[in-house]
Short mmCIF file of C-alpha atoms in Angstrom, two decimals:
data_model
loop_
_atom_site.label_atom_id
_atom_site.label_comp_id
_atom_site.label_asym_id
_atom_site.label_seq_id
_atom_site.Cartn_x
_atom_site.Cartn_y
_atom_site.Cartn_z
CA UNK A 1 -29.20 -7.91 151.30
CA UNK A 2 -26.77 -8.41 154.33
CA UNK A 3 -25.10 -4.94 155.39
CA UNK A 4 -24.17 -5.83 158.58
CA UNK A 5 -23.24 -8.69 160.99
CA UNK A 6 -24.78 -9.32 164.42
CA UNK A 7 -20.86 -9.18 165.88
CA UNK A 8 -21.04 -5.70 164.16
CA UNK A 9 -24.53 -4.82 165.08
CA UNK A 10 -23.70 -5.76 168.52
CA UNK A 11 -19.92 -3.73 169.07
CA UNK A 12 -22.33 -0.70 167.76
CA UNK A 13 -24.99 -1.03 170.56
CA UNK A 14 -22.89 -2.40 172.95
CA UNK A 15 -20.62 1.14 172.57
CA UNK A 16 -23.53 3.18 172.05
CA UNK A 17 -24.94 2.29 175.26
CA UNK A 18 -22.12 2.75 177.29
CA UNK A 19 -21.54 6.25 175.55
CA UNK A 20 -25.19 7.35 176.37
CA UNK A 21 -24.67 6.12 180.26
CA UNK A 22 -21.21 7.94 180.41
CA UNK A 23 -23.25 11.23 178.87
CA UNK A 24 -26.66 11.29 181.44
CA UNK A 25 -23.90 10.38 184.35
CA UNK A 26 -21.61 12.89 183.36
CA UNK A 27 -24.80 15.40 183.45
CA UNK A 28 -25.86 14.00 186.42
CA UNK A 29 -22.20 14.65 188.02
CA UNK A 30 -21.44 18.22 186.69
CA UNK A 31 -24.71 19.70 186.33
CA UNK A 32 -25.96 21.23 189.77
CA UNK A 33 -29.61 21.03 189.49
CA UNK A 34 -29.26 17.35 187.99
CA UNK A 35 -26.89 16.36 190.94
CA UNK A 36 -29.30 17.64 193.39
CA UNK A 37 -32.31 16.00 191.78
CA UNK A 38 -30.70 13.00 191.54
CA UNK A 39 -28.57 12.61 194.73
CA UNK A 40 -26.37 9.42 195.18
CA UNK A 41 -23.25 11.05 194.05
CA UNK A 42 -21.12 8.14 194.80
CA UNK A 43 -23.37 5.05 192.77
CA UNK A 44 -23.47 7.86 190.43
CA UNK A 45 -19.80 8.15 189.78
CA UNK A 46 -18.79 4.46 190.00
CA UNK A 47 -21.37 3.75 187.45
CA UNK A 48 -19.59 6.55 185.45
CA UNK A 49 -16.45 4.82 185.68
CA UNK A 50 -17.13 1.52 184.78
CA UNK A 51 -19.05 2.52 181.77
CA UNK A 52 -16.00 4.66 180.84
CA UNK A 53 -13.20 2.16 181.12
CA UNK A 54 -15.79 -0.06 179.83
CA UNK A 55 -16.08 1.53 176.47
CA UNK A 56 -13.56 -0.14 174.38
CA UNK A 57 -14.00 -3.41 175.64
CA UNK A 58 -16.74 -3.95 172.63
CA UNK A 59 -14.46 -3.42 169.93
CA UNK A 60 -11.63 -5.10 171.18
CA UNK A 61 -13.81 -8.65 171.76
CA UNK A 62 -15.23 -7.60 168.16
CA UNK A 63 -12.29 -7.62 166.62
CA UNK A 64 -12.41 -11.61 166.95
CA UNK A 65 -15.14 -11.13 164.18
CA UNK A 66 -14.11 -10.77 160.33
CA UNK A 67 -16.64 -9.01 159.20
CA UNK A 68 -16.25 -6.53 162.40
CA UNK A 69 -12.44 -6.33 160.76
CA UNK A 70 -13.09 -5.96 157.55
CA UNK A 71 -15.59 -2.47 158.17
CA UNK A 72 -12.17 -1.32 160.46
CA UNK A 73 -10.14 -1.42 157.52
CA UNK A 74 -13.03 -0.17 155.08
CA UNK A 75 -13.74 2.80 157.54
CA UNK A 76 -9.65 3.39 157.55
CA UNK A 77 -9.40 3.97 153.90
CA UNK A 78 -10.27 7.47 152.94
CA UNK A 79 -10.19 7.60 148.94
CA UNK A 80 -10.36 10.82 146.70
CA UNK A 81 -13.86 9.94 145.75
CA UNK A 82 -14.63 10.37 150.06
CA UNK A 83 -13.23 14.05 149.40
CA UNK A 84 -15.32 14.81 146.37
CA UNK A 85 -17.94 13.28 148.02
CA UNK A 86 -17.70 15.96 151.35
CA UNK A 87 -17.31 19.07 148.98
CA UNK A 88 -20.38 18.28 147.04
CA UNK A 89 -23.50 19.69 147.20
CA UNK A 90 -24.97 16.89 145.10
CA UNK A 91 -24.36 13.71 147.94
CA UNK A 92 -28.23 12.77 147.86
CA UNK A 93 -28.58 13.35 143.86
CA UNK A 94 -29.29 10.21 142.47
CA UNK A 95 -29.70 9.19 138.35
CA UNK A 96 -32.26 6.18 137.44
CA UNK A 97 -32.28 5.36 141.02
CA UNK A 98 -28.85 5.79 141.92
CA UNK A 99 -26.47 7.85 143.70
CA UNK A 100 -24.43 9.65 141.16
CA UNK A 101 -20.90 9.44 143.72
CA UNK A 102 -19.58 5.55 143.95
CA UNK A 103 -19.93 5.98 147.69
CA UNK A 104 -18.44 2.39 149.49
CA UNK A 105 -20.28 0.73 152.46
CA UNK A 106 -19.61 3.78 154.75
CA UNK A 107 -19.65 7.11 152.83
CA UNK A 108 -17.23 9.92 154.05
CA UNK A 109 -19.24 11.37 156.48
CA UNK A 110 -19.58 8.18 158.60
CA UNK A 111 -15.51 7.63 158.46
CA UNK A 112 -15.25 10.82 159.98
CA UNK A 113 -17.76 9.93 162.77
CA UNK A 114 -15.85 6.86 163.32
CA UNK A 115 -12.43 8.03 163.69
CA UNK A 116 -13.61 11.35 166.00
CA UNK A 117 -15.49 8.50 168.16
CA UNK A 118 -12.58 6.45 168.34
CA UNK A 119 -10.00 8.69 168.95
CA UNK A 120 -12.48 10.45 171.89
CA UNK A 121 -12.86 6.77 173.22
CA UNK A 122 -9.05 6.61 173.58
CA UNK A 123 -8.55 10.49 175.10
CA UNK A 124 -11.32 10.29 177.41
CA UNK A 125 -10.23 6.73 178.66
CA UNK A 126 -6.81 8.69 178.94
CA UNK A 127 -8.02 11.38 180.76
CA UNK A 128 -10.36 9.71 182.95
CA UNK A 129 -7.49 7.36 184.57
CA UNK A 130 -6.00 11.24 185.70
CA UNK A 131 -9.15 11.85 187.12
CA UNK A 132 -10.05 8.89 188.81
CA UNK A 133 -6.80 8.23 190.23
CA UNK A 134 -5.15 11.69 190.47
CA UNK A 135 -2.67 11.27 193.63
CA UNK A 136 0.25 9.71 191.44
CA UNK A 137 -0.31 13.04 188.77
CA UNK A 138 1.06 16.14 189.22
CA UNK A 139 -1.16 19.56 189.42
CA UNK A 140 -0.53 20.42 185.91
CA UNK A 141 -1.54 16.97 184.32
CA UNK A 142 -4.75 16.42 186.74
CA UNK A 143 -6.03 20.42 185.44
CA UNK A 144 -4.94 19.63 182.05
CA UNK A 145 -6.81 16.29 182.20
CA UNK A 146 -9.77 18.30 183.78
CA UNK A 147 -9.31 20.70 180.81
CA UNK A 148 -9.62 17.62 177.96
CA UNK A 149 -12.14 15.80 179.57
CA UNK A 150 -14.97 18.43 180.15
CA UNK A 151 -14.61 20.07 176.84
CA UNK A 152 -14.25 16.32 174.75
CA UNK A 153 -17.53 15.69 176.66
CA UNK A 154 -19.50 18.41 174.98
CA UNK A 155 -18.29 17.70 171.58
CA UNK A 156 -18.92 14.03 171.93
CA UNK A 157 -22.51 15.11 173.16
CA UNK A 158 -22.76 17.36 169.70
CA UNK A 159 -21.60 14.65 167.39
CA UNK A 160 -23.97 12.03 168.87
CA UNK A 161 -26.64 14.42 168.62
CA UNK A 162 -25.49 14.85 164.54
CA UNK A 163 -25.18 11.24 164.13
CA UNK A 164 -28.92 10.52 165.62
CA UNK A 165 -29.80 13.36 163.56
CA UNK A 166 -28.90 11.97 160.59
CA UNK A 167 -29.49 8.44 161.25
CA UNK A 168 -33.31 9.22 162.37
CA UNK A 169 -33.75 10.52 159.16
CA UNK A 170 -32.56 7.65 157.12
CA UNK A 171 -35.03 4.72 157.81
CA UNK A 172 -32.96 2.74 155.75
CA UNK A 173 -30.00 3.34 157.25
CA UNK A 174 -31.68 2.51 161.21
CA UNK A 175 -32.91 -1.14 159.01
CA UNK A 176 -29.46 -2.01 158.48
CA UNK A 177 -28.28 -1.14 161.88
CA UNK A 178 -31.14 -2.84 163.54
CA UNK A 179 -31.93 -5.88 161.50
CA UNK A 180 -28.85 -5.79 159.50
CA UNK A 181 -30.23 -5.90 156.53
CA UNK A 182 -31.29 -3.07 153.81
CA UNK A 183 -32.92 -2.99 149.89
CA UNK A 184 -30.97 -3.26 147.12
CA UNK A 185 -33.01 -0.04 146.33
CA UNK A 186 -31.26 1.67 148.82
CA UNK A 187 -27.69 0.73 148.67
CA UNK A 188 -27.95 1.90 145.11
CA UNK A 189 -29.32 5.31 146.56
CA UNK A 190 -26.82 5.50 149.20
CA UNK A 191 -23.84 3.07 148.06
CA UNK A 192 -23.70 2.18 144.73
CA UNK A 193 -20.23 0.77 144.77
CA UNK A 194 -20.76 -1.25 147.61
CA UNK A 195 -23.89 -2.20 145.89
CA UNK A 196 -21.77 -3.17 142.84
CA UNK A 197 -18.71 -5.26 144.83
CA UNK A 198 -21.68 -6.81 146.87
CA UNK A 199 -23.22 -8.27 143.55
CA UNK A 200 -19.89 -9.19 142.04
CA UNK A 201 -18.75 -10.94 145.12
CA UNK A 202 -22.23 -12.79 144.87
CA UNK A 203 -21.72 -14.15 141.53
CA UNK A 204 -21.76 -17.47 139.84
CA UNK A 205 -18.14 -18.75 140.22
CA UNK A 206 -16.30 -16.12 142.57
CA UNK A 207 -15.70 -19.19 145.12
CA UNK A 208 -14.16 -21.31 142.57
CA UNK A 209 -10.62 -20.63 142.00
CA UNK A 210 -10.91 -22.07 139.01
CA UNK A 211 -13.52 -19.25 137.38
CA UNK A 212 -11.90 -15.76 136.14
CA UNK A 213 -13.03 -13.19 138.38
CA UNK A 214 -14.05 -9.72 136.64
CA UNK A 215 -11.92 -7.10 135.47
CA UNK A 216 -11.42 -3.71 137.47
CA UNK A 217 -11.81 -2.11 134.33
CA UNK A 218 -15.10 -3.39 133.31
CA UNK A 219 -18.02 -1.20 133.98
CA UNK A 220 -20.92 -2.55 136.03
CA UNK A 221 -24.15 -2.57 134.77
CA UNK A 222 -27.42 -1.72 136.08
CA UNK A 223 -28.41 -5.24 136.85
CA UNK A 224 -24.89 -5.72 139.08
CA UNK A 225 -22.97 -7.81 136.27
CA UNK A 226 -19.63 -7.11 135.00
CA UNK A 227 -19.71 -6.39 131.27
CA UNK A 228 -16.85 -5.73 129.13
CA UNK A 229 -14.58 -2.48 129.07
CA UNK A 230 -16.29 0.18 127.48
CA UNK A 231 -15.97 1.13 124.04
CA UNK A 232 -14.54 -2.69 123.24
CA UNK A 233 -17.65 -4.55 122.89
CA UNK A 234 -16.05 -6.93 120.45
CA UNK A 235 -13.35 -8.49 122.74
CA UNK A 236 -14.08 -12.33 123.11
CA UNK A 237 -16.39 -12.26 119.92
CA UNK A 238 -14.17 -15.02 118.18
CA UNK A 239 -13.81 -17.18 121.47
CA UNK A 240 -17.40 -17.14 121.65
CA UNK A 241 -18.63 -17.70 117.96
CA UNK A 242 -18.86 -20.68 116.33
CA UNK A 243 -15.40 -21.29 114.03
CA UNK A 244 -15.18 -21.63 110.50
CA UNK A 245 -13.47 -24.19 108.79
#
């Protein structure tokens, strides 16, 4: 099954990229034995720069996609279930197969990732911009910019480090990213909800206006169909039955 888009698959390589070259350039720039080794301060820097102010060029040419869109506004929506879902202990317990939490396309731990990455696109683009150009700041905006910048670095460097982490031990989850697609085995593992809206969207008749589409209420069954609401298996019975005369 589809998971992801190659507009999607491509703003998240395209930004990853440019994040790693900002991070080995940065070393390269602040580290003394590193800037010795390597020499070639200046190529070093401009290449820093351009893959800095480069950085959210990626997601704004994405955001022509709607499927790129769409995951914005999924990753933007952070439910009750996301909460019980980050105090659990349970998040990898699964029943029959599937994950017991109805965990969307991007559980709670991934819409953190993607709103610390975004906002430290945004600061460090911010901050940079006082660095590069510092003659129009004053002395307490180019030290406070200093400040920001050195310190965002190592946490971005941490939570890049987490995210490989995790992601390296996830093969399905590096599939999806990669190829774009996963197993319906695993999105019931990881995502059963998404797993659930994916199969409803998929059914026979959701394009045609002209088909009822399935009730909120109605449970979803292991096979992905929409039964009836629970404890109401009768409803329909005499719509469906033969009449008597």
């Amino acid at each position: 099954m589809i998971r992801f888009t190659r507009a999607v698959r491509g703003v998240h390589h395209v930004t990853a990229l440019l994040m790693l070259v900002c991070l080995v350039t940065a070393a390269m720039l602040y580290v003394p034995a590193l800037a010795e080794a390597v020499g070639r301060r200046h190529l070093i820097r401009m290449i820093h720069l351009l893959a800095g102010f480069g950085l959210p060029v990626p997601a704004l040419l994405g955001w022509a996609s709607r499927a790129f869109r769409g995951d914005v506004q999924r990753l933007d929506r952070f439910s009750p279930d996301d909460w019980r879902w980050l105090r659990g202990r349970d998040r990898r317990a699964t029943v029959g197969g599937r994950g017991i939490h109805p965990v969307g396309k991007f559980n709670a731990g991934q819409k953190l990732n993607a709103a610390f990455v975004a906002g430290a696109i945004l600061v460090m683009l911010g901050t940079g911009v006082i660095l590069a150009f510092p003659h129009p700041w004053p002395d307490i905006f180019r030290t406070g910019a200093t400040f920001v910048h050195d310190w965002l670095t190592l946490a971005v460097f941490a939570v890049i480090l987490g995210h490989l982490w995790y992601a390296l031990r996830d093969p399905g989850a590096l599939s999806g990213m990669f190829t774009g697609r996963v197993t319906p085995e695993w999105a019931a593992r990881h995502h059963p909800a998404w797993l659930d809206e994916t199969r409803a969207a998929e059914a026979p008749g959701m394009d045609d206006p002209d088909q009822p589409r399935p009730r909120s209420r109605g449970n979803y069954g292991g096979s992905g169909e929409v039964t009836g609401p629970a404890g109401n298996t009768e409803e329909g019975k005499d719509d469906l039955s033969p009449r008597r005369s």
